[in-house]
Tab-separated table of C-alpha atoms in Angstrom:
chain	number	residue	atom	x	y	z
O	5	MET	CA	-8.883	-3.455	-20.341
O	6	THR	CA	-5.942	-5.455	-19.027
O	7	THR	CA	-6.936	-8.622	-17.190
O	8	ARG	CA	-6.032	-8.148	-13.542
O	9	PHE	CA	-3.914	-10.555	-11.547
O	10	HIS	CA	-6.420	-10.542	-8.677
O	11	SER	CA	-9.061	-12.369	-10.732
O	12	SER	CA	-8.282	-15.566	-8.811
O	13	LEU	CA	-8.330	-14.032	-5.339
O	14	GLY	CA	-11.534	-15.752	-4.232
O	15	ARG	CA	-10.194	-19.195	-5.089
O	16	ALA	CA	-6.843	-18.249	-3.559
O	17	ARG	CA	-8.376	-17.352	-0.223
O	18	ARG	CA	-10.248	-20.668	-0.147
O	19	MET	CA	-7.046	-22.544	-0.982
O	20	LEU	CA	-5.090	-20.896	1.823
O	21	LEU	CA	-7.852	-21.525	4.352
O	22	LEU	CA	-8.138	-25.153	3.288
O	23	ALA	CA	-4.386	-25.594	3.349
O	24	LEU	CA	-4.382	-24.428	6.949
O	25	ALA	CA	-7.377	-26.563	7.952
O	26	PRO	CA	-5.525	-29.797	8.898
O	27	VAL	CA	-3.022	-27.803	10.976
O	28	LEU	CA	-5.805	-26.227	12.998
O	29	VAL	CA	-7.652	-29.522	13.475
O	30	ASN	CA	-4.597	-31.430	14.649
O	31	GLY	CA	-3.778	-28.686	17.128
O	32	CYS	CA	-7.138	-28.998	18.895
O	33	THR	CA	-7.994	-32.726	18.783
O	34	GLU	CA	-6.486	-36.196	18.458
O	35	LEU	CA	-7.829	-36.658	14.931
O	36	THR	CA	-5.208	-37.696	12.421
O	37	GLU	CA	-7.302	-38.033	9.277
O	38	ILE	CA	-6.793	-35.256	6.746
O	39	PRO	CA	-10.081	-34.147	5.176
O	40	LYS	CA	-10.418	-35.295	1.590
O	41	ASP	CA	-11.003	-31.758	0.330
O	42	ALA	CA	-7.994	-30.232	2.128
O	43	LEU	CA	-5.326	-28.774	-0.148
O	44	THR	CA	-1.789	-29.761	0.768
O	45	PRO	CA	1.571	-29.568	-1.053
O	46	ASP	CA	1.047	-33.243	-1.940
O	47	ASN	CA	-2.293	-32.903	-3.692
O	48	ALA	CA	-2.543	-29.271	-4.779
O	49	PHE	CA	-0.641	-26.363	-6.273
O	50	LYS	CA	0.434	-28.594	-9.143
O	51	THR	CA	-1.040	-26.752	-12.111
O	52	GLU	CA	-0.216	-23.244	-13.241
O	53	GLU	CA	-3.749	-22.144	-12.329
O	54	GLU	CA	-3.478	-23.525	-8.777
O	55	ILE	CA	-0.082	-21.896	-8.242
O	56	LEU	CA	-1.381	-18.595	-9.585
O	57	ALA	CA	-4.352	-18.724	-7.217
O	58	GLY	CA	-2.098	-19.439	-4.239
O	59	VAL	CA	0.276	-16.611	-5.110
O	60	ALA	CA	-2.684	-14.271	-5.647
O	61	SER	CA	-3.667	-14.784	-2.005
O	62	VAL	CA	-0.368	-13.185	-0.987
O	63	TYR	CA	-0.944	-10.199	-3.259
O	64	ALA	CA	-4.417	-9.872	-1.715
O	65	GLY	CA	-2.686	-8.936	1.534
O	66	LEU	CA	-1.529	-5.694	-0.064
O	67	ARG	CA	-5.114	-4.428	-0.123
O	68	GLY	CA	-5.080	-3.919	3.635
O	69	MET	CA	-2.279	-1.399	3.168
O	70	MET	CA	-4.740	1.014	1.579
O	71	TRP	CA	-6.329	1.612	4.987
O	72	GLY	CA	-4.117	1.333	8.065
O	73	TYR	CA	-0.676	1.733	6.502
O	74	TYR	CA	-1.801	4.503	4.137
O	75	ASN	CA	-3.689	6.403	6.839
O	76	LEU	CA	-0.852	6.221	9.364
O	77	SER	CA	1.694	7.234	6.726
O	78	GLU	CA	-0.271	10.284	5.545
O	79	ILE	CA	-2.303	11.615	8.495
O	80	THR	CA	0.797	11.772	10.721
O	81	THR	CA	2.247	14.319	8.250
O	82	ASP	CA	1.234	17.799	7.099
O	83	GLU	CA	-0.397	16.323	3.986
O	84	LEU	CA	-3.634	15.120	5.555
O	85	VAL	CA	-5.794	15.810	8.571
O	86	VAL	CA	-9.180	14.351	9.510
O	87	PRO	CA	-11.122	17.114	11.265
O	88	THR	CA	-14.043	16.313	13.528
O	89	ARG	CA	-17.047	17.512	11.528
O	90	GLY	CA	-19.969	17.746	13.939
O	91	SER	CA	-20.734	14.152	14.896
O	92	ASP	CA	-18.682	12.797	11.977
O	93	TRP	CA	-15.105	11.549	12.158
O	94	TYR	CA	-14.476	11.826	15.891
O	95	ASP	CA	-14.257	8.068	16.550
O	96	ASN	CA	-13.017	8.444	20.137
O	97	GLY	CA	-10.402	10.941	19.022
O	98	ARG	CA	-8.311	8.468	17.020
O	99	TRP	CA	-7.969	10.643	13.890
O	100	LEU	CA	-6.807	13.666	15.868
O	101	GLU	CA	-4.420	11.445	17.843
O	102	ILE	CA	-2.826	10.234	14.624
O	103	HIS	CA	-2.420	13.720	13.187
O	104	ARG	CA	-1.005	15.126	16.425
O	105	GLN	CA	1.160	12.035	16.969
O	106	ALA	CA	-0.326	11.889	20.461
O	107	TRP	CA	-1.195	8.202	20.750
O	108	ALA	CA	-0.595	6.079	23.832
O	109	PRO	CA	-0.338	2.276	24.269
O	110	ASN	CA	-4.060	1.887	24.954
O	111	SER	CA	-5.436	4.797	22.943
O	112	GLY	CA	-7.910	4.402	20.106
O	113	SER	CA	-5.428	4.821	17.281
O	114	ALA	CA	-2.906	2.444	18.861
O	115	LEU	CA	-5.449	-0.271	19.599
O	116	ASP	CA	-7.177	0.018	16.225
O	117	ASP	CA	-5.009	1.539	13.498
O	118	MET	CA	-1.547	0.487	14.670
O	119	ASN	CA	-2.465	-2.972	15.886
O	120	GLY	CA	-4.490	-3.460	12.719
O	121	THR	CA	-1.592	-2.451	10.495
O	122	TRP	CA	0.813	-4.689	12.409
O	123	ASN	CA	-1.547	-7.648	11.997
O	124	ASP	CA	-2.229	-6.948	8.316
O	125	LEU	CA	1.478	-6.823	7.503
O	126	PHE	CA	2.326	-9.993	9.416
O	127	VAL	CA	-0.571	-11.797	7.729
O	128	GLY	CA	1.214	-10.898	4.479
O	129	VAL	CA	4.448	-12.366	5.846
O	130	ALA	CA	2.657	-15.533	6.974
O	131	ARG	CA	0.970	-16.041	3.604
O	132	SER	CA	4.301	-15.503	1.865
O	133	ASN	CA	5.999	-18.068	4.084
O	134	LEU	CA	3.224	-20.604	3.501
O	135	MET	CA	3.391	-20.331	-0.269
O	136	ILE	CA	7.205	-20.369	-0.262
O	137	SER	CA	7.029	-23.619	1.716
O	138	VAL	CA	4.542	-25.014	-0.795
O	139	MET	CA	6.625	-23.991	-3.799
O	140	GLU	CA	9.840	-25.409	-2.338
O	141	GLN	CA	8.198	-28.839	-2.639
O	142	SER	CA	6.849	-28.159	-6.105
O	143	THR	CA	8.131	-29.716	-9.311
O	144	SER	CA	6.636	-26.948	-11.431
O	145	ALA	CA	8.799	-25.416	-14.128
O	146	GLN	CA	7.909	-22.051	-12.584
O	147	ARG	CA	9.230	-23.046	-9.170
O	148	ASP	CA	12.318	-20.812	-8.922
O	149	VAL	CA	10.690	-17.732	-10.424
O	150	VAL	CA	7.586	-18.002	-8.223
O	151	ILE	CA	9.718	-18.474	-5.092
O	152	ALA	CA	11.661	-15.333	-6.059
O	153	GLU	CA	8.360	-13.524	-6.534
O	154	LEU	CA	7.123	-14.613	-3.096
O	155	ARG	CA	10.398	-13.693	-1.410
O	156	THR	CA	10.173	-10.235	-2.987
O	157	LEU	CA	6.621	-9.844	-1.696
O	158	ARG	CA	7.749	-10.911	1.769
O	159	ALA	CA	10.609	-8.396	1.608
O	160	TRP	CA	8.083	-5.691	0.724
O	161	PHE	CA	5.910	-6.582	3.729
O	162	TYR	CA	9.050	-6.335	5.872
O	163	TYR	CA	9.958	-3.018	4.256
O	164	MET	CA	6.598	-1.655	5.427
O	165	LEU	CA	6.922	-3.261	8.863
O	166	GLN	CA	10.312	-1.738	9.626
O	167	ASP	CA	9.219	1.571	8.090
O	168	MET	CA	6.306	1.706	10.520
O	169	PHE	CA	7.631	-0.128	13.598
O	170	GLY	CA	11.436	-0.318	13.374
O	171	GLY	CA	12.845	-3.643	14.581
O	172	VAL	CA	10.281	-6.445	14.413
O	173	PRO	CA	10.293	-10.264	14.711
O	174	LEU	CA	11.890	-11.900	11.665
O	175	VAL	CA	9.813	-14.904	10.548
O	176	THR	CA	10.794	-16.962	7.507
O	177	THR	CA	9.097	-20.315	8.207
O	178	THR	CA	5.569	-21.563	8.882
O	179	GLU	CA	6.506	-22.840	12.344
O	180	VAL	CA	4.242	-21.314	14.991
O	181	GLN	CA	6.351	-20.044	17.868
O	182	GLN	CA	7.269	-16.836	19.637
O	183	ARG	CA	10.003	-14.863	17.892
O	184	PRO	CA	12.363	-12.299	19.410
O	185	ARG	CA	12.432	-8.764	18.095
O	186	ALA	CA	15.155	-8.354	15.484
O	187	THR	CA	17.043	-5.090	15.338
O	188	ARG	CA	16.267	-2.569	12.644
O	189	ALA	CA	19.715	-3.216	11.137
O	190	GLU	CA	18.977	-6.959	10.955
O	191	ILE	CA	15.675	-6.353	9.154
O	192	PHE	CA	17.434	-3.995	6.735
O	193	SER	CA	20.080	-6.631	5.976
O	194	PHE	CA	17.413	-9.283	5.448
O	195	ILE	CA	15.462	-7.149	2.975
O	196	GLU	CA	18.643	-6.121	1.174
O	197	SER	CA	19.888	-9.708	0.848
O	198	GLU	CA	16.526	-11.056	-0.309
O	199	LEU	CA	16.078	-8.423	-3.006
O	200	ASN	CA	19.638	-8.644	-4.299
O	201	GLU	CA	19.047	-12.355	-4.851
O	202	THR	CA	15.543	-12.200	-6.284
O	203	ARG	CA	16.195	-9.327	-8.707
O	204	THR	CA	18.441	-11.613	-10.749
O	205	VAL	CA	15.756	-14.323	-10.985
O	206	LEU	CA	12.568	-12.331	-11.529
O	207	PRO	CA	11.465	-11.606	-15.104
O	208	ASP	CA	11.579	-8.105	-16.576
O	209	ALA	CA	7.882	-8.521	-17.370
O	210	TRP	CA	5.134	-11.134	-17.085
O	211	PRO	CA	2.884	-12.382	-19.892
O	212	ALA	CA	-0.163	-10.365	-20.839
O	213	GLY	CA	-2.945	-10.901	-18.313
O	214	GLN	CA	-0.572	-11.066	-15.325
O	215	TYR	CA	-0.080	-7.338	-14.875
O	216	GLY	CA	0.826	-6.365	-11.326
O	217	ARG	CA	3.174	-9.237	-10.481
O	218	MET	CA	6.639	-8.615	-9.057
O	219	THR	CA	9.401	-8.015	-11.605
O	220	ALA	CA	13.132	-7.352	-11.529
O	221	GLY	CA	12.269	-3.671	-11.845
O	222	ALA	CA	10.081	-3.833	-8.741
O	223	ALA	CA	12.835	-5.491	-6.708
O	224	ASN	CA	15.331	-2.842	-7.827
O	225	ALA	CA	12.878	-0.023	-7.059
O	226	ILE	CA	12.346	-1.295	-3.505
O	227	LEU	CA	16.116	-1.581	-3.105
O	228	ALA	CA	16.621	1.993	-4.319
O	229	SER	CA	14.132	3.275	-1.742
O	230	LEU	CA	15.610	1.072	0.976
O	231	TYR	CA	19.121	2.424	0.391
O	232	LEU	CA	17.919	6.028	0.111
O	233	ASN	CA	16.394	5.709	3.592
O	234	ALA	CA	19.305	3.762	5.075
O	235	GLY	CA	20.104	6.658	7.409
O	236	VAL	CA	17.053	5.533	9.385
O	237	PHE	CA	16.252	2.053	8.158
O	238	ALA	CA	19.718	0.536	8.752
O	239	ARG	CA	20.426	2.081	12.144
O	240	ASP	CA	19.251	1.270	15.634
O	241	ASN	CA	20.994	4.248	17.236
O	242	GLY	CA	22.001	7.770	16.310
O	243	VAL	CA	18.875	8.588	14.288
O	244	SER	CA	17.995	12.268	14.528
O	245	ALA	CA	14.392	13.149	15.290
O	246	THR	CA	14.759	16.741	14.134
O	247	SER	CA	16.967	16.675	11.032
O	248	TYR	CA	17.400	14.725	7.814
O	249	ASN	CA	19.146	11.365	8.209
O	250	SER	CA	21.085	11.068	4.963
O	251	CYS	CA	21.997	7.777	3.324
O	252	SER	CA	25.570	9.119	3.481
O	253	THR	CA	25.619	8.162	7.170
O	254	VAL	CA	25.643	4.485	6.120
O	255	PRO	CA	28.732	3.489	4.105
O	256	GLY	CA	27.887	2.744	0.467
O	257	ALA	CA	24.154	3.293	0.813
O	258	CYS	CA	23.904	6.386	-1.406
O	259	GLN	CA	25.834	4.745	-4.226
O	260	ASN	CA	23.780	1.583	-3.831
O	261	ALA	CA	20.602	3.675	-4.175
O	262	ILE	CA	21.970	5.248	-7.367
O	263	ASP	CA	22.943	1.842	-8.760
O	264	ALA	CA	19.522	0.326	-8.042
O	265	ALA	CA	17.717	3.321	-9.561
O	266	ASN	CA	19.963	3.141	-12.628
O	267	ARG	CA	19.130	-0.524	-13.134
O	268	VAL	CA	15.470	0.488	-13.441
O	269	ILE	CA	16.090	3.595	-15.555
O	270	ASN	CA	18.484	1.847	-17.927
O	271	SER	CA	16.432	-1.351	-18.263
O	272	GLY	CA	14.384	0.050	-21.133
O	273	ASP	CA	11.248	-1.438	-19.580
O	274	TYR	CA	9.764	1.904	-18.470
O	275	ALA	CA	9.219	5.389	-19.905
O	276	MET	CA	7.915	8.718	-18.642
O	277	ALA	CA	4.193	9.280	-19.194
O	278	ALA	CA	3.261	11.985	-21.676
O	279	ASN	CA	1.081	13.621	-19.015
O	280	TRP	CA	2.063	13.197	-15.359
O	281	SER	CA	-1.576	13.035	-14.232
O	282	ASP	CA	-2.068	9.904	-16.359
O	283	ASN	CA	-0.184	8.047	-13.622
O	284	PHE	CA	-3.191	8.404	-11.293
O	285	SER	CA	-6.199	8.276	-13.624
O	286	THR	CA	-8.925	5.638	-13.633
O	287	THR	CA	-7.043	3.984	-16.532
O	288	ASN	CA	-3.547	4.340	-15.086
O	289	GLU	CA	-2.751	0.661	-15.622
O	290	SER	CA	-1.600	1.793	-19.068
O	291	SER	CA	1.044	4.181	-17.711
O	292	PRO	CA	4.542	3.304	-18.993
O	293	GLU	CA	5.935	4.548	-15.656
O	294	ASN	CA	4.367	1.785	-13.540
O	295	ILE	CA	6.983	-0.350	-11.793
O	296	PHE	CA	5.128	-1.789	-8.800
O	297	VAL	CA	1.410	-1.223	-8.342
O	298	LEU	CA	-1.520	-2.560	-6.388
O	299	ALA	CA	-3.909	-3.439	-9.209
O	300	HIS	CA	-7.512	-2.375	-8.741
O	301	THR	CA	-10.632	-2.990	-10.786
O	302	SER	CA	-14.137	-1.540	-10.827
O	303	GLN	CA	-15.683	-4.278	-8.721
O	304	PRO	CA	-16.914	-3.947	-5.127
O	305	GLY	CA	-14.135	-4.908	-2.739
O	306	LEU	CA	-11.499	-4.973	-5.485
O	307	GLY	CA	-11.091	-1.263	-6.145
O	308	MET	CA	-9.712	1.873	-4.544
O	309	SER	CA	-11.568	3.870	-1.873
O	310	ILE	CA	-9.124	6.743	-1.268
O	311	GLN	CA	-11.384	9.079	-3.259
O	312	MET	CA	-14.294	8.465	-0.878
O	313	ARG	CA	-12.361	9.712	2.138
O	314	GLY	CA	-12.142	13.323	0.971
O	315	LEU	CA	-15.092	13.953	-1.338
O	316	HIS	CA	-18.240	15.544	0.109
O	317	TYR	CA	-21.326	13.414	0.635
O	318	ASN	CA	-23.104	15.089	-2.306
O	319	GLN	CA	-20.326	14.956	-4.904
O	320	LEU	CA	-20.674	11.358	-5.981
O	321	VAL	CA	-23.013	8.361	-6.031
O	322	PRO	CA	-22.633	6.234	-3.922
O	323	SER	CA	-22.124	8.892	-1.258
O	324	PRO	CA	-18.528	9.626	-0.163
O	325	TRP	CA	-17.434	10.110	3.431
O	326	ASN	CA	-16.303	13.787	3.631
O	327	GLY	CA	-13.405	13.193	5.997
O	328	PHE	CA	-9.827	13.762	4.900
O	329	ALA	CA	-8.542	17.253	4.064
O	330	THR	CA	-5.219	18.967	3.414
O	331	LEU	CA	-3.618	21.545	5.657
O	332	ALA	CA	-3.705	25.119	4.362
O	333	GLU	CA	0.088	25.358	4.631
O	334	THR	CA	0.496	22.360	2.363
O	335	TYR	CA	-1.981	23.586	-0.232
O	336	ARG	CA	-0.481	27.089	-0.262
O	337	SER	CA	3.066	25.758	-0.600
O	338	PHE	CA	2.314	24.943	-4.263
O	339	ASN	CA	2.848	27.820	-6.683
O	340	PRO	CA	-0.513	28.673	-8.308
O	341	ALA	CA	1.136	28.062	-11.695
O	342	ASP	CA	2.217	24.551	-10.675
O	343	GLN	CA	-0.077	22.012	-12.360
O	344	ARG	CA	0.297	19.705	-9.391
O	345	ARG	CA	-1.799	22.139	-7.364
O	346	ASN	CA	-4.737	20.931	-9.443
O	347	VAL	CA	-4.872	17.666	-7.488
O	348	PHE	CA	-6.504	19.662	-4.680
O	349	LEU	CA	-10.205	20.537	-4.789
O	350	ILE	CA	-10.946	24.116	-3.710
O	351	GLY	CA	-13.842	26.532	-4.257
O	352	GLN	CA	-17.280	25.654	-5.685
O	353	GLN	CA	-17.681	21.917	-6.052
O	354	PHE	CA	-19.491	19.894	-8.685
O	355	SER	CA	-21.035	16.453	-9.005
O	356	TYR	CA	-18.796	13.856	-10.629
O	357	ASN	CA	-21.927	12.113	-11.895
O	358	THR	CA	-23.801	15.037	-13.465
O	359	GLY	CA	-21.352	17.956	-13.560
O	360	ALA	CA	-23.884	20.172	-11.756
O	361	ALA	CA	-22.887	22.514	-8.931
O	362	VAL	CA	-23.258	20.806	-5.557
O	363	GLN	CA	-24.840	22.093	-2.366
O	364	ASP	CA	-23.933	21.234	1.209
O	365	ARG	CA	-26.385	19.482	3.509
O	366	ASN	CA	-28.028	22.798	4.437
O	367	GLY	CA	-28.700	23.697	0.820
O	368	ALA	CA	-25.945	26.329	0.487
O	369	PRO	CA	-23.370	26.153	-2.347
O	370	LEU	CA	-20.640	23.657	-1.463
O	371	ILE	CA	-17.460	25.724	-1.455
O	372	PHE	CA	-14.289	24.081	-0.146
O	373	THR	CA	-12.033	26.494	1.734
O	374	ASP	CA	-8.294	25.990	2.080
O	375	THR	CA	-8.379	26.458	5.853
O	376	ASN	CA	-9.239	24.293	8.842
O	377	PRO	CA	-9.520	26.879	11.668
O	378	ASN	CA	-10.467	24.298	14.291
O	379	ILE	CA	-9.908	20.632	13.491
O	380	GLU	CA	-11.833	19.669	16.637
O	381	SER	CA	-14.989	21.366	15.362
O	382	ALA	CA	-14.876	21.806	11.593
O	383	TRP	CA	-17.620	22.684	9.105
O	384	GLU	CA	-18.390	20.170	6.356
O	385	ALA	CA	-16.781	22.299	3.608
O	386	GLU	CA	-13.571	23.243	5.402
O	387	GLY	CA	-10.258	22.073	4.013
O	388	ALA	CA	-8.890	21.552	0.512
O	389	ARG	CA	-9.368	17.961	-0.602
O	390	LEU	CA	-6.536	15.910	-2.056
O	391	MET	CA	-7.907	14.214	-5.176
O	392	LYS	CA	-4.728	12.854	-6.747
O	393	PHE	CA	-6.662	9.745	-7.766
O	394	PRO	CA	-9.911	10.953	-9.397
O	395	PRO	CA	-13.050	8.858	-8.879
O	396	LEU	CA	-14.858	6.887	-11.562
O	397	PRO	CA	-18.413	8.254	-11.963
O	398	GLY	CA	-20.776	5.324	-11.923
O	399	ALA	CA	-18.485	3.024	-9.945
O	400	PRO	CA	-20.778	0.393	-8.376
O	401	ALA	CA	-19.441	0.877	-4.832
O	402	GLY	CA	-17.214	3.128	-2.775
O	403	ASP	CA	-14.375	0.622	-2.917
O	404	ALA	CA	-14.708	-0.013	-6.656
O	405	HIS	CA	-12.680	2.782	-8.237
O	406	PRO	CA	-10.245	1.233	-10.729
O	407	ASN	CA	-7.219	3.508	-10.219
O	408	ASP	CA	-4.173	1.374	-9.474
O	409	PHE	CA	-2.193	2.464	-6.410
O	410	THR	CA	1.382	3.034	-7.500
O	411	PHE	CA	3.982	2.031	-4.940
O	412	PHE	CA	6.812	2.909	-7.343
O	413	ARG	CA	6.937	4.587	-10.739
O	414	LEU	CA	9.791	5.701	-12.986
O	415	ALA	CA	9.756	9.363	-11.923
O	416	GLU	CA	10.728	8.334	-8.393
O	417	MET	CA	13.772	6.481	-9.692
O	418	TYR	CA	15.009	9.723	-11.286
O	419	LEU	CA	14.384	11.576	-8.023
O	420	ILE	CA	16.228	8.932	-5.987
O	421	ARG	CA	19.181	9.076	-8.362
O	422	ALA	CA	19.212	12.878	-8.152
């Protein structure tokens, strides 16, 4: 199996905390002595291993996106709903609020999910800024490439911030101060400028064992998506809430999206997978379509947990959470002959560990229906379950499924170009 880039995450987290330690101490006391074990640009991040560990701490920030950002992106649409199942999944109404888009400034989903996502994304920006500052003082031969990598990561955090929140504060230094809200157009221009610079510096690929790091292809893929969505992302006014906002409403954006997608397609670095479902399997790190992924491994805390959200309690060991389901309209919109319909679980269900037919908690056969008649009071088997990423039987924990989460793959570049 490919060695994952997050193997140094533990050391990276310690490095970042230690690097911040003297700043925190000086802010609270009159002490001027720097602890001997503190890591600073003067005494650390000199070797390739130290730099890799520091950069890995920034990538670690992407893991938070698999909860708040993913949930807000999907449950607000007609793809997913989280019904209240008896005493399960009510949580002060936050899941129903998200699905109905009925949140308020002090509601459960706003205080928890939205604030949490905001904080997670800005932690990613802060870590990026810290490591950029460190690398700007470095004499490493990797200096320019690693700075480009970190700037691309920061641009991706800002892509997600403006996607979720519109105009946000633009922070590019480690200085702690209040920042004004930038306009959405200003954030768009920042991301665009950063990626157009870094894509010419980043490598087409990294050495074996460093799978998952930012490449020129990743920068171009983000650019292609950015331009495709310019009808919203680049505008502070005139965005329609009821109709499609085409990239054609922003001069040059559609052609720029085509050009960025073509740079990926024509690079020769990627190819279509022989079987489309291979892109989501427990061994999908081998897919030739992967452009930008969040690498996972079968270790507690370092894997995927999306599978656990939809599977029934009795379908897997350790026990899943039986929450997320798909709307009937979405499931039925797929032609029965369309292979993609197979990513939904419907009908009699089976154990992923033993293959045996599964029962519900009352001992009746567990049969998933495609309907959710009342999402405020749902039965445990109601709703088709989206299982695009299949679980790994025998995974040691619920968050230890090794499927990589694909932010961008080659098929999307063809769709963007089309």
